[in-house]
Amino acid sequence: MKEQLVDAAYGAGWGLVKLLPEFVARPAFQTGADLATRRNGAGAQQLRRNLRRVVPGASGAELDELVRQGMRSYSRYWKEVFRLPTMDHRAIARQVDAVVVGRDVIDAAKERGKGVVLALPHTGNFDVSGIWLAQNYGEFTTVAERLKPESVWERFLAYRRSLGFDVIPLTGGGSGPFRGMVQRLKDNGVVCLVADRDLTSTGIPVTFFGEETRMPPGPARLAASTGATLAVVDNLFTEGGWGLRIHSPQLVESRADVPAATQALADGYAKDIAEHPADWHMLQKLWISDLSDTRREALGP
């Protein structure tokens, strides 16, 4: 029953929200975000703890306002998820074209002939940035966690493919995602990975806003295995649209360089997040110190 309700909720989102005029949808989602902020559930509480690391000097009132803006930003992301399939993708790409910074990073990587790995945190609307990328460079490859129930996974798969993404499931996809991404890079293509959280035993230890956490090794390992350029992507919201910046390109010479390259990614994320913290949609536990003793022990040394 729970899985049926989840599927129905997503189905209603893609079926109904796209039909609402923007002047109705926007205040409706903002009201929902404000209500969630006032209720102060687990997600809002964790967002507050996470943002305190980002802006340690903020007063209580300033942090309250930042959490409110963060929840509004997160709700805007979901509003756009449900509306993007019926929006004009070429018009979206043109708007991003007018403000994008760092397109030369992708162009230079393509000229090298070894592809590019774009690594990004959970900021802004990375689906919009993906639309811009697909419109300008063609289909690219990404990885997505297989959701439950299967019907919800199928909805998300259809959604992102409609935007021009080649989506490989993290699990249940036969040989696994790594081989497919390597082939894309060998074909001088583009791989995009959301890579600011991996609290598993395979995550790479990094220092992030002065505290220890772990981040996925995948982006740096792909770059080391293929010679692809590895770069940071910064997504953000503006009042009338979206912003996009690609920066900090690096080459990862060997697997031994993966930890240092992953730390460099973390440093790039931190700089971008500090500049627009409300657009960082991290409502989950991220730092090791927030985990239970059992979870910390499961991570290993």
PDB file of C-alpha atoms in Angstrom:
ATOM      1  CA  MET A   1       0.000   0.000   0.000  1.00  0.00           C
ATOM      2  CA  LYS A   2       2.832   2.401   0.863  1.00  0.00           C
ATOM      3  CA  GLU A   3       4.536   1.783  -2.484  1.00  0.00           C
ATOM      4  CA  GLN A   4       1.250   2.344  -4.307  1.00  0.00           C
ATOM      5  CA  LEU A   5       0.798   5.673  -2.519  1.00  0.00           C
ATOM      6  CA  VAL A   6       4.351   6.751  -3.400  1.00  0.00           C
ATOM      7  CA  ASP A   7       3.780   5.863  -7.030  1.00  0.00           C
ATOM      8  CA  ALA A   8       0.448   7.687  -7.049  1.00  0.00           C
ATOM      9  CA  ALA A   9       2.064  10.798  -5.566  1.00  0.00           C
ATOM     10  CA  TYR A  10       4.748  10.951  -8.257  1.00  0.00           C
ATOM     11  CA  GLY A  11       2.180  10.181 -10.921  1.00  0.00           C
ATOM     12  CA  ALA A  12       0.045  13.071  -9.695  1.00  0.00           C
ATOM     13  CA  GLY A  13       3.093  15.331  -9.715  1.00  0.00           C
ATOM     14  CA  TRP A  14       3.953  14.646 -13.347  1.00  0.00           C
ATOM     15  CA  GLY A  15       0.301  14.481 -14.324  1.00  0.00           C
ATOM     16  CA  LEU A  16      -1.137  17.534 -12.552  1.00  0.00           C
ATOM     17  CA  VAL A  17       1.606  20.011 -11.635  1.00  0.00           C
ATOM     18  CA  LYS A  18       2.607  20.478 -15.260  1.00  0.00           C
ATOM     19  CA  LEU A  19      -0.961  21.595 -15.994  1.00  0.00           C
ATOM     20  CA  LEU A  20      -0.941  24.381 -13.429  1.00  0.00           C
ATOM     21  CA  PRO A  21      -0.044  27.893 -14.569  1.00  0.00           C
ATOM     22  CA  GLU A  22       3.227  29.139 -13.056  1.00  0.00           C
ATOM     23  CA  PHE A  23       1.447  31.838 -11.040  1.00  0.00           C
ATOM     24  CA  VAL A  24      -0.460  29.044  -9.259  1.00  0.00           C
ATOM     25  CA  ALA A  25       2.303  26.422  -8.991  1.00  0.00           C
ATOM     26  CA  ARG A  26       4.983  28.725  -7.602  1.00  0.00           C
ATOM     27  CA  PRO A  27       3.109  30.034  -4.525  1.00  0.00           C
ATOM     28  CA  ALA A  28       1.644  26.586  -3.901  1.00  0.00           C
ATOM     29  CA  PHE A  29       5.092  24.994  -3.649  1.00  0.00           C
ATOM     30  CA  GLN A  30       6.433  27.907  -1.594  1.00  0.00           C
ATOM     31  CA  THR A  31       3.545  27.508   0.836  1.00  0.00           C
ATOM     32  CA  GLY A  32       4.313  23.809   1.124  1.00  0.00           C
ATOM     33  CA  ALA A  33       7.962  24.593   1.818  1.00  0.00           C
ATOM     34  CA  ASP A  34       7.067  27.156   4.483  1.00  0.00           C
ATOM     35  CA  LEU A  35       4.735  24.661   6.135  1.00  0.00           C
ATOM     36  CA  ALA A  36       7.486  22.034   6.170  1.00  0.00           C
ATOM     37  CA  THR A  37       9.848  24.578   7.721  1.00  0.00           C
ATOM     38  CA  ARG A  38       7.383  25.413  10.499  1.00  0.00           C
ATOM     39  CA  ARG A  39       6.728  21.745  11.210  1.00  0.00           C
ATOM     40  CA  ASN A  40      10.497  21.315  11.595  1.00  0.00           C
ATOM     41  CA  GLY A  41      10.587  17.663  10.693  1.00  0.00           C
ATOM     42  CA  ALA A  42      13.692  15.514  10.391  1.00  0.00           C
ATOM     43  CA  GLY A  43      14.654  16.924   6.991  1.00  0.00           C
ATOM     44  CA  ALA A  44      14.407  20.554   8.057  1.00  0.00           C
ATOM     45  CA  GLN A  45      16.314  19.825  11.267  1.00  0.00           C
ATOM     46  CA  GLN A  46      19.132  18.110   9.391  1.00  0.00           C
ATOM     47  CA  LEU A  47      19.260  20.906   6.828  1.00  0.00           C
ATOM     48  CA  ARG A  48      19.737  23.339   9.696  1.00  0.00           C
ATOM     49  CA  ARG A  49      22.600  21.256  11.137  1.00  0.00           C
ATOM     50  CA  ASN A  50      24.226  21.027   7.720  1.00  0.00           C
ATOM     51  CA  LEU A  51      23.896  24.739   6.987  1.00  0.00           C
ATOM     52  CA  ARG A  52      25.395  25.643  10.338  1.00  0.00           C
ATOM     53  CA  ARG A  53      28.637  24.115   9.080  1.00  0.00           C
ATOM     54  CA  VAL A  54      28.420  26.207   5.932  1.00  0.00           C
ATOM     55  CA  VAL A  55      27.716  29.495   7.749  1.00  0.00           C
ATOM     56  CA  PRO A  56      29.116  28.964  11.247  1.00  0.00           C
ATOM     57  CA  GLY A  57      28.914  32.667  12.064  1.00  0.00           C
ATOM     58  CA  ALA A  58      25.171  32.965  11.377  1.00  0.00           C
ATOM     59  CA  SER A  59      22.908  34.062  14.220  1.00  0.00           C
ATOM     60  CA  GLY A  60      19.876  31.989  15.159  1.00  0.00           C
ATOM     61  CA  ALA A  61      17.576  34.302  13.209  1.00  0.00           C
ATOM     62  CA  GLU A  62      19.870  34.260  10.175  1.00  0.00           C
ATOM     63  CA  LEU A  63      19.985  30.480  10.247  1.00  0.00           C
ATOM     64  CA  ASP A  64      16.184  30.324  10.534  1.00  0.00           C
ATOM     65  CA  GLU A  65      15.868  32.444   7.396  1.00  0.00           C
ATOM     66  CA  LEU A  66      18.488  30.392   5.569  1.00  0.00           C
ATOM     67  CA  VAL A  67      16.618  27.173   6.359  1.00  0.00           C
ATOM     68  CA  ARG A  68      13.383  28.758   5.117  1.00  0.00           C
ATOM     69  CA  GLN A  69      15.046  29.808   1.880  1.00  0.00           C
ATOM     70  CA  GLY A  70      16.678  26.382   1.583  1.00  0.00           C
ATOM     71  CA  MET A  71      13.345  24.599   1.891  1.00  0.00           C
ATOM     72  CA  ARG A  72      11.859  26.953  -0.693  1.00  0.00           C
ATOM     73  CA  SER A  73      14.747  26.229  -3.043  1.00  0.00           C
ATOM     74  CA  TYR A  74      14.251  22.493  -2.574  1.00  0.00           C
ATOM     75  CA  SER A  75      10.521  22.793  -3.266  1.00  0.00           C
ATOM     76  CA  ARG A  76      11.295  24.814  -6.396  1.00  0.00           C
ATOM     77  CA  TYR A  77      13.468  21.957  -7.614  1.00  0.00           C
ATOM     78  CA  TRP A  78      10.567  19.513  -7.281  1.00  0.00           C
ATOM     79  CA  LYS A  79       8.117  21.931  -8.911  1.00  0.00           C
ATOM     80  CA  GLU A  80      10.447  22.123 -11.891  1.00  0.00           C
ATOM     81  CA  VAL A  81      10.967  18.352 -11.981  1.00  0.00           C
ATOM     82  CA  PHE A  82       7.249  17.907 -12.533  1.00  0.00           C
ATOM     83  CA  ARG A  83       7.035  20.712 -15.103  1.00  0.00           C
ATOM     84  CA  LEU A  84      10.215  20.266 -17.157  1.00  0.00           C
ATOM     85  CA  PRO A  85       8.886  17.518 -19.476  1.00  0.00           C
ATOM     86  CA  THR A  86       6.414  19.962 -21.021  1.00  0.00           C
ATOM     87  CA  MET A  87       8.646  23.050 -20.999  1.00  0.00           C
ATOM     88  CA  ASP A  88      10.557  24.318 -24.048  1.00  0.00           C
ATOM     89  CA  HIS A  89      13.973  22.705 -23.702  1.00  0.00           C
ATOM     90  CA  ARG A  90      15.528  24.834 -26.427  1.00  0.00           C
ATOM     91  CA  ALA A  91      14.361  27.987 -24.657  1.00  0.00           C
ATOM     92  CA  ILE A  92      15.805  26.688 -21.375  1.00  0.00           C
ATOM     93  CA  ALA A  93      19.143  26.007 -23.075  1.00  0.00           C
ATOM     94  CA  ARG A  94      19.181  29.503 -24.563  1.00  0.00           C
ATOM     95  CA  GLN A  95      18.589  31.068 -21.148  1.00  0.00           C
ATOM     96  CA  VAL A  96      21.433  29.047 -19.614  1.00  0.00           C
ATOM     97  CA  ASP A  97      23.623  29.842 -22.647  1.00  0.00           C
ATOM     98  CA  ALA A  98      23.371  33.523 -21.760  1.00  0.00           C
ATOM     99  CA  VAL A  99      24.823  33.022 -18.270  1.00  0.00           C
ATOM    100  CA  VAL A 100      26.941  29.852 -18.349  1.00  0.00           C
ATOM    101  CA  VAL A 101      30.527  30.227 -17.171  1.00  0.00           C
ATOM    102  CA  GLY A 102      33.203  27.697 -18.106  1.00  0.00           C
ATOM    103  CA  ARG A 103      31.913  26.225 -21.318  1.00  0.00           C
ATOM    104  CA  ASP A 104      35.504  26.326 -22.488  1.00  0.00           C
ATOM    105  CA  VAL A 105      36.312  23.623 -19.921  1.00  0.00           C
ATOM    106  CA  ILE A 106      34.082  21.169 -21.795  1.00  0.00           C
ATOM    107  CA  ASP A 107      35.312  22.329 -25.187  1.00  0.00           C
ATOM    108  CA  ALA A 108      38.966  21.910 -24.185  1.00  0.00           C
ATOM    109  CA  ALA A 109      38.278  18.445 -22.796  1.00  0.00           C
ATOM    110  CA  LYS A 110      36.529  17.417 -25.993  1.00  0.00           C
ATOM    111  CA  GLU A 111      39.478  18.698 -28.026  1.00  0.00           C
ATOM    112  CA  ARG A 112      41.770  16.404 -26.005  1.00  0.00           C
ATOM    113  CA  GLY A 113      39.608  13.541 -27.220  1.00  0.00           C
ATOM    114  CA  LYS A 114      39.269  11.726 -23.901  1.00  0.00           C
ATOM    115  CA  GLY A 115      35.909  12.990 -22.705  1.00  0.00           C
ATOM    116  CA  VAL A 116      34.961  14.828 -19.548  1.00  0.00           C
ATOM    117  CA  VAL A 117      33.589  13.831 -16.154  1.00  0.00           C
ATOM    118  CA  LEU A 118      31.423  16.547 -14.603  1.00  0.00           C
ATOM    119  CA  ALA A 119      30.989  16.125 -10.845  1.00  0.00           C
ATOM    120  CA  LEU A 120      28.395  18.119  -8.937  1.00  0.00           C
ATOM    121  CA  PRO A 121      26.715  18.444  -5.557  1.00  0.00           C
ATOM    122  CA  HIS A 122      22.968  18.515  -4.853  1.00  0.00           C
ATOM    123  CA  THR A 123      22.556  22.188  -5.750  1.00  0.00           C
ATOM    124  CA  GLY A 124      20.050  24.148  -7.808  1.00  0.00           C
ATOM    125  CA  ASN A 125      18.425  22.197 -10.611  1.00  0.00           C
ATOM    126  CA  PHE A 126      20.952  19.853 -12.177  1.00  0.00           C
ATOM    127  CA  ASP A 127      18.247  18.577 -14.550  1.00  0.00           C
ATOM    128  CA  VAL A 128      18.136  22.038 -16.136  1.00  0.00           C
ATOM    129  CA  SER A 129      21.911  21.990 -16.504  1.00  0.00           C
ATOM    130  CA  GLY A 130      21.523  18.551 -18.073  1.00  0.00           C
ATOM    131  CA  ILE A 131      19.067  19.962 -20.590  1.00  0.00           C
ATOM    132  CA  TRP A 132      21.600  22.643 -21.527  1.00  0.00           C
ATOM    133  CA  LEU A 133      24.315  20.005 -21.870  1.00  0.00           C
ATOM    134  CA  ALA A 134      22.167  17.704 -24.001  1.00  0.00           C
ATOM    135  CA  GLN A 135      21.034  20.542 -26.250  1.00  0.00           C
ATOM    136  CA  ASN A 136      24.622  21.688 -26.840  1.00  0.00           C
ATOM    137  CA  TYR A 137      26.656  18.456 -26.767  1.00  0.00           C
ATOM    138  CA  GLY A 138      24.165  15.655 -27.316  1.00  0.00           C
ATOM    139  CA  GLU A 139      23.219  12.789 -25.027  1.00  0.00           C
ATOM    140  CA  PHE A 140      25.420  12.256 -21.980  1.00  0.00           C
ATOM    141  CA  THR A 141      25.608   9.479 -19.403  1.00  0.00           C
ATOM    142  CA  THR A 142      24.683   9.589 -15.755  1.00  0.00           C
ATOM    143  CA  VAL A 143      23.951   7.097 -12.986  1.00  0.00           C
ATOM    144  CA  ALA A 144      20.816   6.971 -10.861  1.00  0.00           C
ATOM    145  CA  GLU A 145      19.952   4.979  -7.769  1.00  0.00           C
ATOM    146  CA  ARG A 146      17.293   2.385  -8.470  1.00  0.00           C
ATOM    147  CA  LEU A 147      14.208   3.523  -6.599  1.00  0.00           C
ATOM    148  CA  LYS A 148      11.398   1.520  -5.039  1.00  0.00           C
ATOM    149  CA  PRO A 149       8.778   0.707  -6.073  1.00  0.00           C
ATOM    150  CA  GLU A 150       9.889  -0.230  -9.562  1.00  0.00           C
ATOM    151  CA  SER A 151       7.118   1.894 -11.034  1.00  0.00           C
ATOM    152  CA  VAL A 152       8.665   5.046  -9.520  1.00  0.00           C
ATOM    153  CA  TRP A 153      12.058   4.087 -10.941  1.00  0.00           C
ATOM    154  CA  GLU A 154      10.451   3.685 -14.360  1.00  0.00           C
ATOM    155  CA  ARG A 155       8.860   7.136 -14.034  1.00  0.00           C
ATOM    156  CA  PHE A 156      12.200   8.767 -13.217  1.00  0.00           C
ATOM    157  CA  LEU A 157      13.939   6.836 -15.968  1.00  0.00           C
ATOM    158  CA  ALA A 158      11.392   8.012 -18.535  1.00  0.00           C
ATOM    159  CA  TYR A 159      11.586  11.562 -17.165  1.00  0.00           C
ATOM    160  CA  ARG A 160      15.354  11.922 -17.456  1.00  0.00           C
ATOM    161  CA  ARG A 161      15.516  10.182 -20.805  1.00  0.00           C
ATOM    162  CA  SER A 162      12.942  12.668 -22.084  1.00  0.00           C
ATOM    163  CA  LEU A 163      15.409  15.423 -21.170  1.00  0.00           C
ATOM    164  CA  GLY A 164      18.215  13.818 -23.215  1.00  0.00           C
ATOM    165  CA  PHE A 165      20.019  11.804 -20.506  1.00  0.00           C
ATOM    166  CA  ASP A 166      21.454   8.300 -20.900  1.00  0.00           C
ATOM    167  CA  VAL A 167      20.698   6.850 -17.455  1.00  0.00           C
ATOM    168  CA  ILE A 168      22.473   3.773 -16.090  1.00  0.00           C
ATOM    169  CA  PRO A 169      21.030   2.213 -12.910  1.00  0.00           C
ATOM    170  CA  LEU A 170      23.426   2.054  -9.973  1.00  0.00           C
ATOM    171  CA  THR A 171      22.307  -1.524  -9.248  1.00  0.00           C
ATOM    172  CA  GLY A 172      20.433  -4.194 -11.168  1.00  0.00           C
ATOM    173  CA  GLY A 173      21.853  -3.178 -14.523  1.00  0.00           C
ATOM    174  CA  GLY A 174      23.844  -6.268 -15.417  1.00  0.00           C
ATOM    175  CA  SER A 175      27.563  -5.451 -15.609  1.00  0.00           C
ATOM    176  CA  GLY A 176      27.236  -2.326 -13.469  1.00  0.00           C
ATOM    177  CA  PRO A 177      27.563   1.346 -14.374  1.00  0.00           C
ATOM    178  CA  PHE A 178      31.357   1.746 -14.442  1.00  0.00           C
ATOM    179  CA  ARG A 179      31.939  -0.088 -17.709  1.00  0.00           C
ATOM    180  CA  GLY A 180      29.241   1.896 -19.515  1.00  0.00           C
ATOM    181  CA  MET A 181      30.664   5.204 -18.312  1.00  0.00           C
ATOM    182  CA  VAL A 182      34.188   4.190 -19.342  1.00  0.00           C
ATOM    183  CA  GLN A 183      32.924   3.437 -22.838  1.00  0.00           C
ATOM    184  CA  ARG A 184      31.178   6.809 -23.041  1.00  0.00           C
ATOM    185  CA  LEU A 185      34.457   8.543 -22.144  1.00  0.00           C
ATOM    186  CA  LYS A 186      36.453   6.439 -24.591  1.00  0.00           C
ATOM    187  CA  ASP A 187      34.036   7.744 -27.219  1.00  0.00           C
ATOM    188  CA  ASN A 188      35.002  11.294 -26.136  1.00  0.00           C
ATOM    189  CA  GLY A 189      31.620  11.764 -24.479  1.00  0.00           C
ATOM    190  CA  VAL A 190      30.406  13.347 -21.267  1.00  0.00           C
ATOM    191  CA  VAL A 191      29.603  11.704 -17.930  1.00  0.00           C
ATOM    192  CA  CYS A 192      27.783  13.618 -15.170  1.00  0.00           C
ATOM    193  CA  LEU A 193      27.716  12.402 -11.574  1.00  0.00           C
ATOM    194  CA  VAL A 194      26.137  13.884  -8.451  1.00  0.00           C
ATOM    195  CA  ALA A 195      28.945  13.232  -6.007  1.00  0.00           C
ATOM    196  CA  ASP A 196      28.754  15.047  -2.673  1.00  0.00           C
ATOM    197  CA  ARG A 197      27.615  12.160  -0.437  1.00  0.00           C
ATOM    198  CA  ASP A 198      28.723   8.535  -0.065  1.00  0.00           C
ATOM    199  CA  LEU A 199      28.490   7.339   3.526  1.00  0.00           C
ATOM    200  CA  THR A 200      29.545   3.792   2.699  1.00  0.00           C
ATOM    201  CA  SER A 201      32.707   1.797   3.293  1.00  0.00           C
ATOM    202  CA  THR A 202      33.802   2.587  -0.277  1.00  0.00           C
ATOM    203  CA  GLY A 203      33.533   6.360   0.094  1.00  0.00           C
ATOM    204  CA  ILE A 204      36.701   8.462   0.026  1.00  0.00           C
ATOM    205  CA  PRO A 205      37.442  10.326   3.305  1.00  0.00           C
ATOM    206  CA  VAL A 206      37.532  14.087   2.740  1.00  0.00           C
ATOM    207  CA  THR A 207      37.482  17.244   4.810  1.00  0.00           C
ATOM    208  CA  PHE A 208      34.409  19.307   4.011  1.00  0.00           C
ATOM    209  CA  PHE A 209      33.771  22.634   5.740  1.00  0.00           C
ATOM    210  CA  GLY A 210      36.356  21.622   8.318  1.00  0.00           C
ATOM    211  CA  GLU A 211      34.860  18.230   9.216  1.00  0.00           C
ATOM    212  CA  GLU A 212      35.318  14.675   8.039  1.00  0.00           C
ATOM    213  CA  THR A 213      32.882  13.050   5.647  1.00  0.00           C
ATOM    214  CA  ARG A 214      33.058  10.721   2.656  1.00  0.00           C
ATOM    215  CA  MET A 215      32.406  11.292  -1.007  1.00  0.00           C
ATOM    216  CA  PRO A 216      32.086   8.923  -3.965  1.00  0.00           C
ATOM    217  CA  PRO A 217      35.313   7.706  -5.603  1.00  0.00           C
ATOM    218  CA  GLY A 218      33.602   7.226  -8.973  1.00  0.00           C
ATOM    219  CA  PRO A 219      34.334  10.569 -10.683  1.00  0.00           C
ATOM    220  CA  ALA A 220      38.057  10.508  -9.909  1.00  0.00           C
ATOM    221  CA  ARG A 221      38.396   6.796 -10.676  1.00  0.00           C
ATOM    222  CA  LEU A 222      36.761   7.274 -14.060  1.00  0.00           C
ATOM    223  CA  ALA A 223      39.148  10.121 -14.848  1.00  0.00           C
ATOM    224  CA  ALA A 224      42.132   8.036 -13.742  1.00  0.00           C
ATOM    225  CA  SER A 225      41.022   5.030 -15.807  1.00  0.00           C
ATOM    226  CA  THR A 226      40.339   6.923 -19.043  1.00  0.00           C
ATOM    227  CA  GLY A 227      42.413  10.110 -18.989  1.00  0.00           C
ATOM    228  CA  ALA A 228      39.220  12.179 -19.078  1.00  0.00           C
ATOM    229  CA  THR A 229      39.157  15.698 -17.690  1.00  0.00           C
ATOM    230  CA  LEU A 230      37.477  15.941 -14.282  1.00  0.00           C
ATOM    231  CA  ALA A 231      35.662  19.194 -13.460  1.00  0.00           C
ATOM    232  CA  VAL A 232      33.278  20.683 -10.896  1.00  0.00           C
ATOM    233  CA  VAL A 233      29.790  21.876 -11.840  1.00  0.00           C
ATOM    234  CA  ASP A 234      27.971  24.569  -9.863  1.00  0.00           C
ATOM    235  CA  ASN A 235      24.186  24.781 -10.349  1.00  0.00           C
ATOM    236  CA  LEU A 236      22.154  27.604  -8.852  1.00  0.00           C
ATOM    237  CA  PHE A 237      18.803  29.285  -9.035  1.00  0.00           C
ATOM    238  CA  THR A 238      18.282  32.885 -10.069  1.00  0.00           C
ATOM    239  CA  GLU A 239      15.088  34.873  -9.653  1.00  0.00           C
ATOM    240  CA  GLY A 240      14.142  34.439 -13.283  1.00  0.00           C
ATOM    241  CA  GLY A 241      15.956  31.257 -14.226  1.00  0.00           C
ATOM    242  CA  TRP A 242      19.103  29.257 -13.594  1.00  0.00           C
ATOM    243  CA  GLY A 243      22.851  29.638 -13.375  1.00  0.00           C
ATOM    244  CA  LEU A 244      25.607  27.211 -14.369  1.00  0.00           C
ATOM    245  CA  ARG A 245      29.365  27.272 -13.857  1.00  0.00           C
ATOM    246  CA  ILE A 246      31.925  24.611 -14.865  1.00  0.00           C
ATOM    247  CA  HIS A 247      35.324  25.053 -13.235  1.00  0.00           C
ATOM    248  CA  SER A 248      38.429  23.570 -11.599  1.00  0.00           C
ATOM    249  CA  PRO A 249      39.383  21.062 -14.341  1.00  0.00           C
ATOM    250  CA  GLN A 250      41.989  18.508 -13.343  1.00  0.00           C
ATOM    251  CA  LEU A 251      43.643  15.397 -14.709  1.00  0.00           C
ATOM    252  CA  VAL A 252      43.935  12.337 -12.478  1.00  0.00           C
ATOM    253  CA  GLU A 253      47.129  10.581 -13.472  1.00  0.00           C
ATOM    254  CA  SER A 254      46.645   7.296 -11.589  1.00  0.00           C
ATOM    255  CA  ARG A 255      44.453   5.470  -9.077  1.00  0.00           C
ATOM    256  CA  ALA A 256      46.872   6.625  -6.371  1.00  0.00           C
ATOM    257  CA  ASP A 257      45.741  10.205  -7.085  1.00  0.00           C
ATOM    258  CA  VAL A 258      42.038   9.461  -6.557  1.00  0.00           C
ATOM    259  CA  PRO A 259      41.904  10.568  -2.879  1.00  0.00           C
ATOM    260  CA  ALA A 260      43.588  13.919  -3.631  1.00  0.00           C
ATOM    261  CA  ALA A 261      41.352  14.480  -6.659  1.00  0.00           C
ATOM    262  CA  THR A 262      38.246  13.734  -4.596  1.00  0.00           C
ATOM    263  CA  GLN A 263      39.383  16.210  -1.951  1.00  0.00           C
ATOM    264  CA  ALA A 264      39.833  18.793  -4.695  1.00  0.00           C
ATOM    265  CA  LEU A 265      36.228  18.170  -5.758  1.00  0.00           C
ATOM    266  CA  ALA A 266      35.084  18.621  -2.155  1.00  0.00           C
ATOM    267  CA  ASP A 267      36.964  21.918  -1.959  1.00  0.00           C
ATOM    268  CA  GLY A 268      35.282  23.092  -5.164  1.00  0.00           C
ATOM    269  CA  TYR A 269      31.845  22.120  -3.869  1.00  0.00           C
ATOM    270  CA  ALA A 270      32.476  23.926  -0.588  1.00  0.00           C
ATOM    271  CA  LYS A 271      33.417  27.160  -2.298  1.00  0.00           C
ATOM    272  CA  ASP A 272      30.310  27.107  -4.478  1.00  0.00           C
ATOM    273  CA  ILE A 273      27.946  26.093  -1.684  1.00  0.00           C
ATOM    274  CA  ALA A 274      29.283  28.849   0.572  1.00  0.00           C
ATOM    275  CA  GLU A 275      28.409  31.395  -2.118  1.00  0.00           C
ATOM    276  CA  HIS A 276      24.750  30.299  -2.352  1.00  0.00           C
ATOM    277  CA  PRO A 277      24.019  27.977   0.601  1.00  0.00           C
ATOM    278  CA  ALA A 278      20.220  28.082   0.254  1.00  0.00           C
ATOM    279  CA  ASP A 279      20.494  26.202  -3.052  1.00  0.00           C
ATOM    280  CA  TRP A 280      22.259  23.214  -1.470  1.00  0.00           C
ATOM    281  CA  HIS A 281      19.554  20.585  -1.020  1.00  0.00           C
ATOM    282  CA  MET A 282      21.204  18.362   1.570  1.00  0.00           C
ATOM    283  CA  LEU A 283      18.457  17.278   3.958  1.00  0.00           C
ATOM    284  CA  GLN A 284      20.280  14.070   4.927  1.00  0.00           C
ATOM    285  CA  LYS A 285      23.114  13.363   7.321  1.00  0.00           C
ATOM    286  CA  LEU A 286      26.416  14.067   5.634  1.00  0.00           C
ATOM    287  CA  TRP A 287      29.173  14.440   8.220  1.00  0.00           C
ATOM    288  CA  ILE A 288      30.565  11.458  10.093  1.00  0.00           C
ATOM    289  CA  SER A 289      30.009  13.154  13.449  1.00  0.00           C
ATOM    290  CA  ASP A 290      26.230  13.178  12.818  1.00  0.00           C
ATOM    291  CA  LEU A 291      26.050   9.407  12.415  1.00  0.00           C
ATOM    292  CA  SER A 292      25.229   6.933  15.146  1.00  0.00           C
ATOM    293  CA  ASP A 293      28.030   4.883  16.656  1.00  0.00           C
ATOM    294  CA  THR A 294      26.788   1.857  14.744  1.00  0.00           C
ATOM    295  CA  ARG A 295      26.889   3.668  11.420  1.00  0.00           C
ATOM    296  CA  ARG A 296      30.343   5.079  12.101  1.00  0.00           C
ATOM    297  CA  GLU A 297      31.683   1.638  12.945  1.00  0.00           C
ATOM    298  CA  ALA A 298      30.180   0.212   9.731  1.00  0.00           C
ATOM    299  CA  LEU A 299      32.185   2.713   7.693  1.00  0.00           C
ATOM    300  CA  GLY A 300      35.436   1.260   8.964  1.00  0.00           C
ATOM    301  CA  PRO A 301      38.740   3.163   9.270  1.00  0.00           C
TER     302      PRO A 301
END
